[in-house]
Each structure stands twice: as C-alpha cells, then as structure tokens.
Coordinates of C-alpha atoms in Angstrom, one line a residue:
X1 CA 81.7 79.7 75.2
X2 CA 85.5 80.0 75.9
X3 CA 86.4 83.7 75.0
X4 CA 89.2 85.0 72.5
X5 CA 92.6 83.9 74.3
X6 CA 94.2 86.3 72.4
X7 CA 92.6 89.0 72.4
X8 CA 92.1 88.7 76.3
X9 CA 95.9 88.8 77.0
X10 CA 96.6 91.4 74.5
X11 CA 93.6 93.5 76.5
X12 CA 94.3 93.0 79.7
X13 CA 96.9 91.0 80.7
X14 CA 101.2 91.4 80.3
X15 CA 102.9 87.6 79.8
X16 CA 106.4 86.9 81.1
X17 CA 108.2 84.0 80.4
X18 CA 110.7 83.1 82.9
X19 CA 110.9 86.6 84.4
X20 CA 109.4 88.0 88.1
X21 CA 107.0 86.1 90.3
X22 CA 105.0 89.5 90.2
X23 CA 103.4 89.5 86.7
X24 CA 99.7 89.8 85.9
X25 CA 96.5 87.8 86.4
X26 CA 96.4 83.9 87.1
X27 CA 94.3 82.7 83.9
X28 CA 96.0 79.4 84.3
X29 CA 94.0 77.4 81.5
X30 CA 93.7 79.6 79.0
X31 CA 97.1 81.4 79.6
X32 CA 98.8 77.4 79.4
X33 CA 97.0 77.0 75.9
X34 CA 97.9 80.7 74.4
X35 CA 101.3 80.0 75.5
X36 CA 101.5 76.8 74.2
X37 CA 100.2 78.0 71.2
X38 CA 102.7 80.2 70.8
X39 CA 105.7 77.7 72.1
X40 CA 106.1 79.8 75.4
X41 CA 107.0 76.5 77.6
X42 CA 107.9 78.8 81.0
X43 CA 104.8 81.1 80.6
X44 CA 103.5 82.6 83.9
X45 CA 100.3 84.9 84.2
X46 CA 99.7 87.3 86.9
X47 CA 97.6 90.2 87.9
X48 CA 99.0 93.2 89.6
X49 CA 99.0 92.8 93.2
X50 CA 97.4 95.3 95.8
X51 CA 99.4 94.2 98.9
X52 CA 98.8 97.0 101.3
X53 CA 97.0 100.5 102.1
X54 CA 98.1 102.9 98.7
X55 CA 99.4 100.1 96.9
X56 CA 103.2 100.3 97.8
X57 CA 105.6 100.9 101.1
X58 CA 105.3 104.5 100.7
X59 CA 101.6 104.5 99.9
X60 CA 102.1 106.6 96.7
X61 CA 98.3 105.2 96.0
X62 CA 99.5 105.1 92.7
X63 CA 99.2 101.4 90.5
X64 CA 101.7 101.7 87.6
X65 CA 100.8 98.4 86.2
X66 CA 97.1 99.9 85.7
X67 CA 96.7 99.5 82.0
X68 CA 93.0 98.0 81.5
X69 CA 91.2 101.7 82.8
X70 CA 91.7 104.2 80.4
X71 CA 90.8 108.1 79.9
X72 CA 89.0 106.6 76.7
X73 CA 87.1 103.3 77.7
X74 CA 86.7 104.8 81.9
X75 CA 82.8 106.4 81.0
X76 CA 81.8 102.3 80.4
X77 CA 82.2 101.3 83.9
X78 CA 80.1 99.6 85.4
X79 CA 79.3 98.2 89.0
X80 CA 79.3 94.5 88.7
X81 CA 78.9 94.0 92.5
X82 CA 77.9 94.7 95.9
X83 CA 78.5 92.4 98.2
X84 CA 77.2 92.4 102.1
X85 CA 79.4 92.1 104.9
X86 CA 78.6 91.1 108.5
X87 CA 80.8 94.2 110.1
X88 CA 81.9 97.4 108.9
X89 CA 84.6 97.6 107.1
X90 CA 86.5 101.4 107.6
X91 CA 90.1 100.9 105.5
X92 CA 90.7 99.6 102.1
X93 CA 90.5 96.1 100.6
X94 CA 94.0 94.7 99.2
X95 CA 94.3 92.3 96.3
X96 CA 96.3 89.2 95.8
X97 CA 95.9 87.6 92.5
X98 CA 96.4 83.8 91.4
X99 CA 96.2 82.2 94.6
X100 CA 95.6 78.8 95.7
X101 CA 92.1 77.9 97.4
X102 CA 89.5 75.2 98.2
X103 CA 87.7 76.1 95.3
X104 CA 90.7 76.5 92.3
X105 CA 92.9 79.3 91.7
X106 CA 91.1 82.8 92.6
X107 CA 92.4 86.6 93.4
X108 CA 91.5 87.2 96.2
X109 CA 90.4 90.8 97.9
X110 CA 91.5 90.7 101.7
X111 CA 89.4 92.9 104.4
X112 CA 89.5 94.1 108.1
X113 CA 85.9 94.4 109.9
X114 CA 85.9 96.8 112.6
X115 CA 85.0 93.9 114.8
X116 CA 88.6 92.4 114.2
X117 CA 87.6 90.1 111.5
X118 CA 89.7 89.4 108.7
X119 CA 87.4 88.4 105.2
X120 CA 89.0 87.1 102.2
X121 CA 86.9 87.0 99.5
X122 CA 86.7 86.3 96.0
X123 CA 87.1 89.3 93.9
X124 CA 85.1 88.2 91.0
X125 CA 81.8 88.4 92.7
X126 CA 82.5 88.6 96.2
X127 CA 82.3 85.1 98.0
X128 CA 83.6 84.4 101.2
X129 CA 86.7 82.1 100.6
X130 CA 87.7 82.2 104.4
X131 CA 87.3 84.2 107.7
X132 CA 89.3 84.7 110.7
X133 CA 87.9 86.4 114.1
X134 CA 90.5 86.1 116.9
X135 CA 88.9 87.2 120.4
X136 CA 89.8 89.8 122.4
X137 CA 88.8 93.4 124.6
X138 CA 89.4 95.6 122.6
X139 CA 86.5 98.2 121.2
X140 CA 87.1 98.2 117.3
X141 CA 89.7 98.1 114.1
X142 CA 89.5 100.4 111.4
X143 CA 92.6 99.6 109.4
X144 CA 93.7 97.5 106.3
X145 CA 95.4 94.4 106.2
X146 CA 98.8 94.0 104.5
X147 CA 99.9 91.2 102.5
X148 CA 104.3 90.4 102.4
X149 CA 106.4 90.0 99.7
X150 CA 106.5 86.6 99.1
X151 CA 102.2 86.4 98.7
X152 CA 101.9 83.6 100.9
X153 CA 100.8 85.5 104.4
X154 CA 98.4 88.0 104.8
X155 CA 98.5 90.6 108.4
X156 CA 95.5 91.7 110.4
X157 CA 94.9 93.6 113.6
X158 CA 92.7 91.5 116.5
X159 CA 90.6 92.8 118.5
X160 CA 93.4 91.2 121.5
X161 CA 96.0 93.8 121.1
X162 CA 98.0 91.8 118.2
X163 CA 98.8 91.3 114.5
X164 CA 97.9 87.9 112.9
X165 CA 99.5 86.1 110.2
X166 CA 97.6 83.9 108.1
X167 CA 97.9 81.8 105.3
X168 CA 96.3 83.5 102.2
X169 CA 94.8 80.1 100.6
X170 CA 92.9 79.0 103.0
X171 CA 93.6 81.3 106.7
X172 CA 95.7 78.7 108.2
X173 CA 97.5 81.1 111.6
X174 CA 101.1 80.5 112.2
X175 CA 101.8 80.0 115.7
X176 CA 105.4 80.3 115.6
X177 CA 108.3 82.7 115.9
X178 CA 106.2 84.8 118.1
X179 CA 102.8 85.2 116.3
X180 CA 100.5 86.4 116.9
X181 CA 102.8 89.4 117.4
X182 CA 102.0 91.6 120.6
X183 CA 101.3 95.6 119.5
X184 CA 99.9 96.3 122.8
X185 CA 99.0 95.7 126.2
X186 CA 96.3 98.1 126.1
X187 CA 93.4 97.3 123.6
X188 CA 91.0 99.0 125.3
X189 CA 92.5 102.6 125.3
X190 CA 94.6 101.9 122.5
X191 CA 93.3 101.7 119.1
X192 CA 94.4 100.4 115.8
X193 CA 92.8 102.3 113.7
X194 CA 95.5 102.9 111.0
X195 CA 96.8 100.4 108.5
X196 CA 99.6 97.9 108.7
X197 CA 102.6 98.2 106.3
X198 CA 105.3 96.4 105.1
X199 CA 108.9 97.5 103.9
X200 CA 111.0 95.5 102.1
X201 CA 115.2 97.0 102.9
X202 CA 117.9 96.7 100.1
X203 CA 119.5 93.7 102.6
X204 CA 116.9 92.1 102.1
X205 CA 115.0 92.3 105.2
X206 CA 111.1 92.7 105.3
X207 CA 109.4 94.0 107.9
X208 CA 106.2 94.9 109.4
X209 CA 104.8 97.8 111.3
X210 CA 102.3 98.3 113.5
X211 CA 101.2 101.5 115.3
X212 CA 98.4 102.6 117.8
X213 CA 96.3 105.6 118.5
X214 CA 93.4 106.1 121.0
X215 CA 89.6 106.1 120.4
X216 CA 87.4 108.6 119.8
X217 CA 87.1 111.2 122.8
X218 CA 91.2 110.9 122.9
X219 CA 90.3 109.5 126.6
X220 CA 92.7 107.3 128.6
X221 CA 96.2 106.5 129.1
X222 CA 97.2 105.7 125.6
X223 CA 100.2 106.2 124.1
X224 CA 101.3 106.1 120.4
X225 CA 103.9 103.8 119.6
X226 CA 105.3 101.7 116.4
X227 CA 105.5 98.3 116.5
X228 CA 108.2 96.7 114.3
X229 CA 108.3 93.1 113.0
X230 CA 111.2 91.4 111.8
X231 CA 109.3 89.1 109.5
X232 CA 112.0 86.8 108.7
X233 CA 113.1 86.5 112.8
X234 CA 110.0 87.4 114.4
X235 CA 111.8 89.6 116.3
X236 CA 110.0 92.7 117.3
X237 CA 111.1 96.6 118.1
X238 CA 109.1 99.4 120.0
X239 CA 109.4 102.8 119.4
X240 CA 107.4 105.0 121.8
X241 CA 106.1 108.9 121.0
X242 CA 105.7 109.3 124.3
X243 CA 108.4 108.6 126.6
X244 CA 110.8 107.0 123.8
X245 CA 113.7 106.6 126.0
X246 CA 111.6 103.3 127.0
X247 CA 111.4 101.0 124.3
X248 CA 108.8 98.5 125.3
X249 CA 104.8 98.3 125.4
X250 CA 103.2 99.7 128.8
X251 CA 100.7 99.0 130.6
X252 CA 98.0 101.0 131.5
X253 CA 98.1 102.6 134.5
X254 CA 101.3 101.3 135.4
X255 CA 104.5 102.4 136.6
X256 CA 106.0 105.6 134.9
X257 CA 109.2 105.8 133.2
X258 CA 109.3 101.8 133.6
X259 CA 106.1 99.4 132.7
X260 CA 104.4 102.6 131.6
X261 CA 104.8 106.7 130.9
X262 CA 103.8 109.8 133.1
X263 CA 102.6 111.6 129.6
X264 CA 99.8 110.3 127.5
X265 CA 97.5 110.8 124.6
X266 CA 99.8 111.3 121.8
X267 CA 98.7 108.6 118.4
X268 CA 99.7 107.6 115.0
X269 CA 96.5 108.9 113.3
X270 CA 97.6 108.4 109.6
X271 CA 95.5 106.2 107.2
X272 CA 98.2 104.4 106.3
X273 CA 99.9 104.1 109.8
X274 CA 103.9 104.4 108.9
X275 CA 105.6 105.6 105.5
X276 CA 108.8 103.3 104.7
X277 CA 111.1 104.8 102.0
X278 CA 112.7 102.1 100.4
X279 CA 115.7 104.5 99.1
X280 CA 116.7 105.3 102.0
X281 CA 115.4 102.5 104.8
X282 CA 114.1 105.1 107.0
X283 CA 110.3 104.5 108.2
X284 CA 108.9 107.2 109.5
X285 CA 105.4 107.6 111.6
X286 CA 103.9 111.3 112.3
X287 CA 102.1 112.2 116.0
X288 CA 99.1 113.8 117.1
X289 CA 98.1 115.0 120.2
X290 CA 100.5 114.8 123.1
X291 CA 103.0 116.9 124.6
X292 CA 106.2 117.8 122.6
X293 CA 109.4 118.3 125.2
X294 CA 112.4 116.9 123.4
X295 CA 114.0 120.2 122.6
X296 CA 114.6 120.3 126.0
X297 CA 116.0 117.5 126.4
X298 CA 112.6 115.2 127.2
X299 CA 111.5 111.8 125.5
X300 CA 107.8 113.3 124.2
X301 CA 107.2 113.7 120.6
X302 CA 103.9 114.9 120.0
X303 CA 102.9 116.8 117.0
X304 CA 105.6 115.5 115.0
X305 CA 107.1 113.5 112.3
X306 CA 109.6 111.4 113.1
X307 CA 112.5 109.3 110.9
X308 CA 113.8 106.1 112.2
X309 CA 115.6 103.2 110.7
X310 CA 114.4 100.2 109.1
X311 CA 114.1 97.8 112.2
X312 CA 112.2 100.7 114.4
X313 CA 114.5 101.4 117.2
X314 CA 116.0 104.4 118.4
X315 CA 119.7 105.2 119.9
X316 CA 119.1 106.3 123.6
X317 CA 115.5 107.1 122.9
X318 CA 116.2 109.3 119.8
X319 CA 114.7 109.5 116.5
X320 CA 117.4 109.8 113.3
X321 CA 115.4 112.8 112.4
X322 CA 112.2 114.3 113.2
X323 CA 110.3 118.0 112.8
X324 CA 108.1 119.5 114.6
X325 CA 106.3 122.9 114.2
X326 CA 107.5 125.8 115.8
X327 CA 103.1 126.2 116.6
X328 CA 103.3 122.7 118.3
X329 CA 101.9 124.0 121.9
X330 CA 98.5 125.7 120.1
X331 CA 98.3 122.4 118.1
X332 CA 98.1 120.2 121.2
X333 CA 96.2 123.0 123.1
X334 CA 93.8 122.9 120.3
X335 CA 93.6 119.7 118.9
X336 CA 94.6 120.6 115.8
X337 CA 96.9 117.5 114.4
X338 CA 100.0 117.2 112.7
X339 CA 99.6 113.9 112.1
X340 CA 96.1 113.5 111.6
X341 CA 98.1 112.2 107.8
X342 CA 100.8 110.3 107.8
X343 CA 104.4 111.7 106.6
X344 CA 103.4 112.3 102.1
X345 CA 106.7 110.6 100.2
X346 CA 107.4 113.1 97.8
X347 CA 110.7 112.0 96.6
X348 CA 113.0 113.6 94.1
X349 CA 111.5 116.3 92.0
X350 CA 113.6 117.4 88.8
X351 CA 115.7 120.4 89.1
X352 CA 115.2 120.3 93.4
X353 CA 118.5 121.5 95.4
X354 CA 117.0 120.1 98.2
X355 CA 117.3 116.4 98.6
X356 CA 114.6 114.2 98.8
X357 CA 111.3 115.6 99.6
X358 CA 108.1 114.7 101.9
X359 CA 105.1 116.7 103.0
X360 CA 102.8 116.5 106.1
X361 CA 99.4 117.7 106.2
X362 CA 97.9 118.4 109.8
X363 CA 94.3 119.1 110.6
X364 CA 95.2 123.0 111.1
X365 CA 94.9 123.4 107.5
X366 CA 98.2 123.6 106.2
X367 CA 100.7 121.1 103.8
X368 CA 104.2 122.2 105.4
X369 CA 106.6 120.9 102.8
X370 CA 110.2 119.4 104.0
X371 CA 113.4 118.0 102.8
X372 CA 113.7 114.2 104.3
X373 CA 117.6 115.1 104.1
X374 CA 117.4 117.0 107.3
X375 CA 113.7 117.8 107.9
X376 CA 114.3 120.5 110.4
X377 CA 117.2 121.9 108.7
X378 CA 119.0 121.7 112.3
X379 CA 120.8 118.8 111.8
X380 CA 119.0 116.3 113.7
X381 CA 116.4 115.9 116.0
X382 CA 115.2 117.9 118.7
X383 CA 114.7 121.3 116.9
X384 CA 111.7 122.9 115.6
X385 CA 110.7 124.9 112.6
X386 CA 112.4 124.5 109.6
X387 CA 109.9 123.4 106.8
X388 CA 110.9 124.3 103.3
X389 CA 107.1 126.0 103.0
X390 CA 104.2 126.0 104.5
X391 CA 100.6 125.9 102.3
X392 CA 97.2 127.1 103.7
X393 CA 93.8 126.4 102.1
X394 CA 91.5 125.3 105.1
X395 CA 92.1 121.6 104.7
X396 CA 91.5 121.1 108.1
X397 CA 89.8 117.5 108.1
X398 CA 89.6 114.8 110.9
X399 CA 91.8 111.9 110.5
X400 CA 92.9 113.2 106.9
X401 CA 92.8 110.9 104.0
X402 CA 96.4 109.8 102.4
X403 CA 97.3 112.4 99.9
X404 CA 98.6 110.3 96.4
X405 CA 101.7 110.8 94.4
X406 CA 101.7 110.5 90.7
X407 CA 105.0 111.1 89.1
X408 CA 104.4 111.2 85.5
X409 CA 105.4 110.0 82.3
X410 CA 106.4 113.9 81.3
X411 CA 109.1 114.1 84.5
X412 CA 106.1 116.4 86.3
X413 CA 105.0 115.7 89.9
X414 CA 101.8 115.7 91.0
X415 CA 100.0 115.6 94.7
X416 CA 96.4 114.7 95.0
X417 CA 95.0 116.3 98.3
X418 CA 91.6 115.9 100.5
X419 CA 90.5 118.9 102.4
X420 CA 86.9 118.9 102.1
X421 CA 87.7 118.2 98.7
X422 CA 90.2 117.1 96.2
X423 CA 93.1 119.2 95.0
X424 CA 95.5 118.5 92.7
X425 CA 99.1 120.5 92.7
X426 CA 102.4 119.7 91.5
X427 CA 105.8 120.3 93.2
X428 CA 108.1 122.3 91.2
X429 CA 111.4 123.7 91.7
X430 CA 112.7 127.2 90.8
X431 CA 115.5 127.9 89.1
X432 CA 116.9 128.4 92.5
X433 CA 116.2 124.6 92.8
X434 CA 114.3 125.4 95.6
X435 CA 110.9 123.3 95.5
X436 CA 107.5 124.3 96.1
X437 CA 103.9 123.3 96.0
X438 CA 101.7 125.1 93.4
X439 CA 97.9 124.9 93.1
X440 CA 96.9 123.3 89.8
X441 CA 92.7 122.4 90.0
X442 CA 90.4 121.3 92.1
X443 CA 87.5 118.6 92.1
X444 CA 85.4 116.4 93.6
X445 CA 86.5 114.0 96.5
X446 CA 86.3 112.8 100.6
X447 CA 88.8 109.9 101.2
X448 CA 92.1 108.8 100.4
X449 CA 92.4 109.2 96.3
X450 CA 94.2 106.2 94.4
X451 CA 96.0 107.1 90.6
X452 CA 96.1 104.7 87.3
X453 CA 96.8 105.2 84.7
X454 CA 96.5 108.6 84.3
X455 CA 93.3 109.2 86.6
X456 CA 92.4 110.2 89.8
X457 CA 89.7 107.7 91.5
X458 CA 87.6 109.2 94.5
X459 CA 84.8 109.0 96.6
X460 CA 82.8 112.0 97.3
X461 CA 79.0 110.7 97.6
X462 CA 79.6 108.9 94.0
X463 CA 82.8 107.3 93.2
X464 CA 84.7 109.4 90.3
X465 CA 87.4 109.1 87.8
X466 CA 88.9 112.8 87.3
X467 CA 91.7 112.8 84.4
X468 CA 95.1 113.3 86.8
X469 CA 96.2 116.2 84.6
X470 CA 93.4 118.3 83.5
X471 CA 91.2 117.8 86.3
X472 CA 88.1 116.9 83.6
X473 CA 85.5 114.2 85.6
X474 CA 85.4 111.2 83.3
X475 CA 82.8 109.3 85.1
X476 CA 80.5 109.2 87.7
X477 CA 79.4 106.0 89.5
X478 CA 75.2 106.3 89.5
X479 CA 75.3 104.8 92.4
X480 CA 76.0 106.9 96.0
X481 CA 78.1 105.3 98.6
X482 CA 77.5 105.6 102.3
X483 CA 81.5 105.8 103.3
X484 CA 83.3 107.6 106.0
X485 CA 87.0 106.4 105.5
X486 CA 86.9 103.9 103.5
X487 CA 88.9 104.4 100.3
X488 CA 89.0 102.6 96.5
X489 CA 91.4 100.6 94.7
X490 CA 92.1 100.1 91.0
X491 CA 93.5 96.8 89.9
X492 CA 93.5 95.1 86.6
X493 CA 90.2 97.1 85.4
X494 CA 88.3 97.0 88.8
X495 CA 87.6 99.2 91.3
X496 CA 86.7 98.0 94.8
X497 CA 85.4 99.6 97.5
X498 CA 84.0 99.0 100.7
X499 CA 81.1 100.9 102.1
X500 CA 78.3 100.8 105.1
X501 CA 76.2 98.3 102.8
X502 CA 78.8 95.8 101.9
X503 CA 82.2 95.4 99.1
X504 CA 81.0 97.6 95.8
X505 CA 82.7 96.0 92.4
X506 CA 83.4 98.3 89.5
X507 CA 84.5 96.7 85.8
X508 CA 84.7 97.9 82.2
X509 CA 82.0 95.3 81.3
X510 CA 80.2 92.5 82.8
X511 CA 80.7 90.0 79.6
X512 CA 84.4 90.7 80.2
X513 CA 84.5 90.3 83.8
X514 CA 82.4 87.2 83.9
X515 CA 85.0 85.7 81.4
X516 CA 87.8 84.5 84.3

C-alpha cells in the first residue's frame, strides 16, 4: 500500500521548486507524482544533509532543518535498528540523503571503523552499500568522515597516514590531484583520532583539514599539526604546533628544525579536529600537551588555541592569533589539556561589546571564555592571559566531548556542556556589553550533545532527549548503549548512533519509517 503523498510531504518533508540543491529527502517517485499533481514541473526533494562531525564547519551540533522531532511527538521514539559492524566505530556517523547507488536512490549514513574502514550504509535499516579499507601501519582511527559541498565525495582517514576521497555512490577513489592526500609521515606515533572538516570561504574555496594527535600513553615523537586541503587544486598546507616555523610533515626521528622538530608531544585532541568560521575565514585548531615557548620568541604552541587563515599557513611560522593561559607550564606539567575540546564558536551574542565570541574548555576544569577579535587581548600572538572569563565546575574530562551551540528563535544563546554530565548555560551580556557564561540547569549526558529542534540529544548510559530550554527529559531510550565517544545525530526524524554492538536507528514510528 503506497502511503498518503500528501500527508507525507506536509509531515516530514519541505518541497522546493527550482531553488537550492540542498532541500529535503529524495522520495523521487512519490515526490514526481505529488508534484505533478500539483503542476510543480521543476520539483526537487531532499533530506537535510549531515556532512560532517556537529553538523556544520563550526560544529554548532545544531540541525536547523530538524522539523520531524518535536517536544510533543519525541516520547514515541522508537529504535527501529541495530545494525552490527565488523570494527568499532568511535566518532559520529554523517548523512547524505538522495544519492545514487547499485541498488536505487538511498541516503546514505557514512562511518569510520577504528581499523581505517570507511562503511556506507543504508540508513533505512542499515545495509552495507559499499566499503573501503586502504592498508597501512598505523594502530587505529577514531574520527568521522566528512562529506564536501557538492555531495558527490566523501573523506576518510587510512590507517597509511592519509585522507581518501571517494565517490559517495558507489566508493569509486580518485587518484588524482594528489589523493590520497598525505597528513603524515608518522602513522604509528601519530594518531587521527579527531574528525575531518570542511570549510567552505566566501571566494568560493572549499577546503579540507586534517589534524593529528598521539596515542594513548602520549608516547613517541609525535607532533600536532593541521593538514590543509585545497579541494578544488589539491594543493595541500601544513601548519605545525610544534616547531611552526617549519611548514612541512616530519619524520620521525629525523633531523630537527629540518625533516623533523627537537620538541614533541603536543596534539589536536578535539572531537571535531579544527573549527572553521565561515564569517571570518579563520580556522582555528586548539593544542594539548607540549611545550609553549613563543612568547619568547620560539615556534612551540602547546596548550593553546590558535587562529589561522582559510588555506592553513602561517607568515614566518606565526599564527594570526592565538591564546594561551597564563597556567600553561602546570597544564603541560600536569597533563591537564587546553585542547582536550576544540576552540567552541560562540559567535555574536546580542548586546556584546566584545566582537565575536568563542570558548575553550580544557581538561583542568574550566570554560575560559574569549573574544575571536583579539583572543589574547594583546594584539596578536605570542601573549598570554587575556580571556574575557574563566568558569570552574570540575569538568575535567578526557578528550572532552564538543560542547553545542543553540542560538534560539527568542535572540537567547545557549551552550550545552559535558563534564561528567550535561550543562546547559547561556552567554549573556551586561549592560556593560560585556559577555559572560551563566549557569542555567543541568542533566543527564557523556558525549558530544547534538540540538533540533528545540532539544538536547545525549548519551549517558540511555540515549535522551532533554527540552533545550527547560532542561525537562522528554524521553529515554529503554535501551543502554555501551559507548565511549561516540556521539548521535538527528536528521529528518532519526537518530543514529554508533555503539560497541553495531549502528543503533531511532524513528518516530516504524510504519512511517518503513514507508521510503
């Protein structure tokens, strides 16, 4: 039986005629017939799009085009699936939707297995559409896959020190212009654990970044850097935290200051490896670990966050911006992280004086709020100190999940943080217009939350859907996940999640679901 076209599109779906390529879900047959129906020659039906780790360049982990899950109807989900997996899977699934395969037009959930696997699957129930496994030394992945712009190439990390691109219909790898792109020439002491990312500039150039950490134990000669990948060119950048005043990947054990560096054991930690602000084309990446020496004139940026521009590169070895705490010896001494999270994209915040806004959360157990304008308020980089205010609460958390950034319908803004838990605040700014971070409520919560639609989706044991306002839990997944960092996302009334047992699929209904 063909269900209600009609009342499916009006549920669940947005039609454009003529409009952006990005619309919402491929329901090609019935879509053609409702459109036809309703003399809508040019109609195109898409689904929303989850094309990298916290849905957008800035990984906000916020989907505004979420309109299917809602504060009413959320207590009816579900779990339609749980599929197995041959490897672990540690980051987040994306989502293309409408996409060309052997086997008709599907949307299509891609994943990285710690094993250097890339899965695409069907998101319906979970089939394997295609696999990749390139070969190669190094120990493990841990990461998400990113999809570009144009949804016809999808990004993963190998297990042989570089980023793949493959075709998303049917994993087809391009060979040309460089790919697969080197990220380094040390697999086995340097890790790519975090995600990939992609940041689209205003000129129209997309690119691709890359960055490295080292393995558990923080043993060997590893050094963070970020990779940066022209994706139009294939031209590639590096941008070292460690020695920066060499911009190309070492060795190991090689020679220092010229195929490799004298310091080591700084990383890019951060879930979602870089944060790209698409306002101002500055990407910026956040350290951990490592020695800190620039404000003396050295090349060593550990313990810090750092602004570059779009392409990656520095001038002479120097960031545009950076800041570092004034603690930053104690954090190294310690291994307390800054940049256990990557740099948090706050933005602009009504009423602020001070520019844009970002925030950084370390494992020391504090959010140290700053203005992107000038983040160490020195004019530049190479100072310390200088964050607009520094919050404690005992967040200190290994590897620490991705805050999300909600900025509502009302004008408020709202950050949703993991310590041990989730904790919701909002930045604010006096009538000074000088911002702060206030404590709002608190709830339940273990990895990287994701907002739509007006609720907060977390893991903590059971998945949970936690109204983004009030803080009231809304629903509670029966079901307990075995997880460690993997994270959910919410597209087009689904939740997917990857855990120790396999892909876990969440839906209002399974008569709906089964109906495309």
């Amino acid at each position: 039986m063909q269900p209600n076209v009609a009342l499916l599109l009006d549920r669940k779906y947005d039609v454009s005629c003529g409009g952006e390529d990005h619309l919402v879900r491929s329901f090609p047959i019935l879509a053609s017939a409702w459109c036809a129906a309703n003399m809508l020659a040019t109609c195109n039906v898409h689904a929303a799009d989850w094309l990298q780790f916290g849905y957008d360049a800035a990984h906000s982990g916020v989907n505004p085009q979420e309109t299917a899950i809602t504060r009413d109807n959320v207590a009816t989900l579900v779990e339609l699936a749980n599929v197995p997996v041959p490897d672990y899977v540690y980051g987040a699934p994306v989502l293309l939707s409408g996409v060309a395969t052997a086997v008709g037009q599907r949307d299509v959930l891609f994943l990285s297995t710690q094993g250097g696997s890339l899965l695409a699957l069907d998101a319906r129930d979970g089939a394997v559409l295609w696999s990749q496994q390139p070969s190669g030394t190094g120990h493990q992945t841990a990461g998400s896959p990113a999809i570009d712009g144009n949804r016809q190439f999808v990004y993963a990390y190998g297990l042989d020190g570089k980023v793949h691109k493959y075709a998303v219909g049917d994993g087809a790898e391009s060979t040309d212009q460089g790919w697969p792109q080197l990220v380094t020439l040390k697999p086995t002491v340097e890790h790519g654990a975090a995600s990939l990312a992609i940041g689209d500039t205003r000129d129209g150039e997309s690119y691709l970044y890359a960055v490295v950490d080292g393995y558990v134990g923080d043993g060997g000669d590893y050094q963070g850097h970020l990779t940066t990948i022209n994706l139009r060119t294939g031209a590639q950048t590096v941008f070292n935290t460690l020695c920066s005043d060499v911009a190309t990947h070492f060795i190991e054990n090689g020679q220092p200051g010229v195929t490799d560096c004298g310091s080591a054991q700084s990383g890019i930690w951060g879930r979602p490896g870089s944060t790209f602000d698409a306002a101002t084309g500055r990407v910026y990446i956040a350290t951990g670990n490592g020695p800190y020496d620039a404000n003396f004139g050295g090349f060593d940026w550990g313990d810090s966050v750092i602004a570059l521009p779009a392409d990656g590169t520095g001038s002479g070895g120097l960031p545009l911006d950076s800041y570092t705490p004034t603690n930053y010896e104690d954090l190294y001494l310690y291994d307390v992280d800054l940049g256990s999270s990557s740099l948090t994209l706050i933005g602009d915040v009504p009423g602020n004086a001070a520019g844009r806004l970002g925030m950084i959360m370390g494992k020391d157990g504090y959010l140290r709020l700053l203005s992107l304008d000038d983040m160490s308020g020195a004019g530049g980089p190479r100072h310390v100190g200088g964050e607009l205010q520094m919050v404690g609460g005992g967040f200190s958390k290994c590897n620490t999940p991705q805050p999300a950034i909600w900025h509502a319908g009302d004008g408020t803004v709202w950050m949703y943080v993991i310590g041990p838990d989730l904790r919701a605040y909002q930045v604010v700014a006096d009538a000074g217009g000088r911002p702060e971070i206030q404590a709002r409520w608190g709830g339940f919560g273990e990895t990287t939350p994701v907002v739509a639609n007006g609720i907060v989706f977390t893991w903590g044991g059971s998945l949970y859907a936690t109204d983004a306002m009030s803080g009231d839990v809304l629903w509670q997944s029966p079901q307990e996940l075995n997880v460690f960092w993997q994270s959910p996302i919410v597209v087009d009334g689904r939740i997917y999640i990857a855990a120790f047992d396999g892909v876990h699929i969440y839906g209002l209904d399974r008569v709906f679901a089964d109906g495309f």
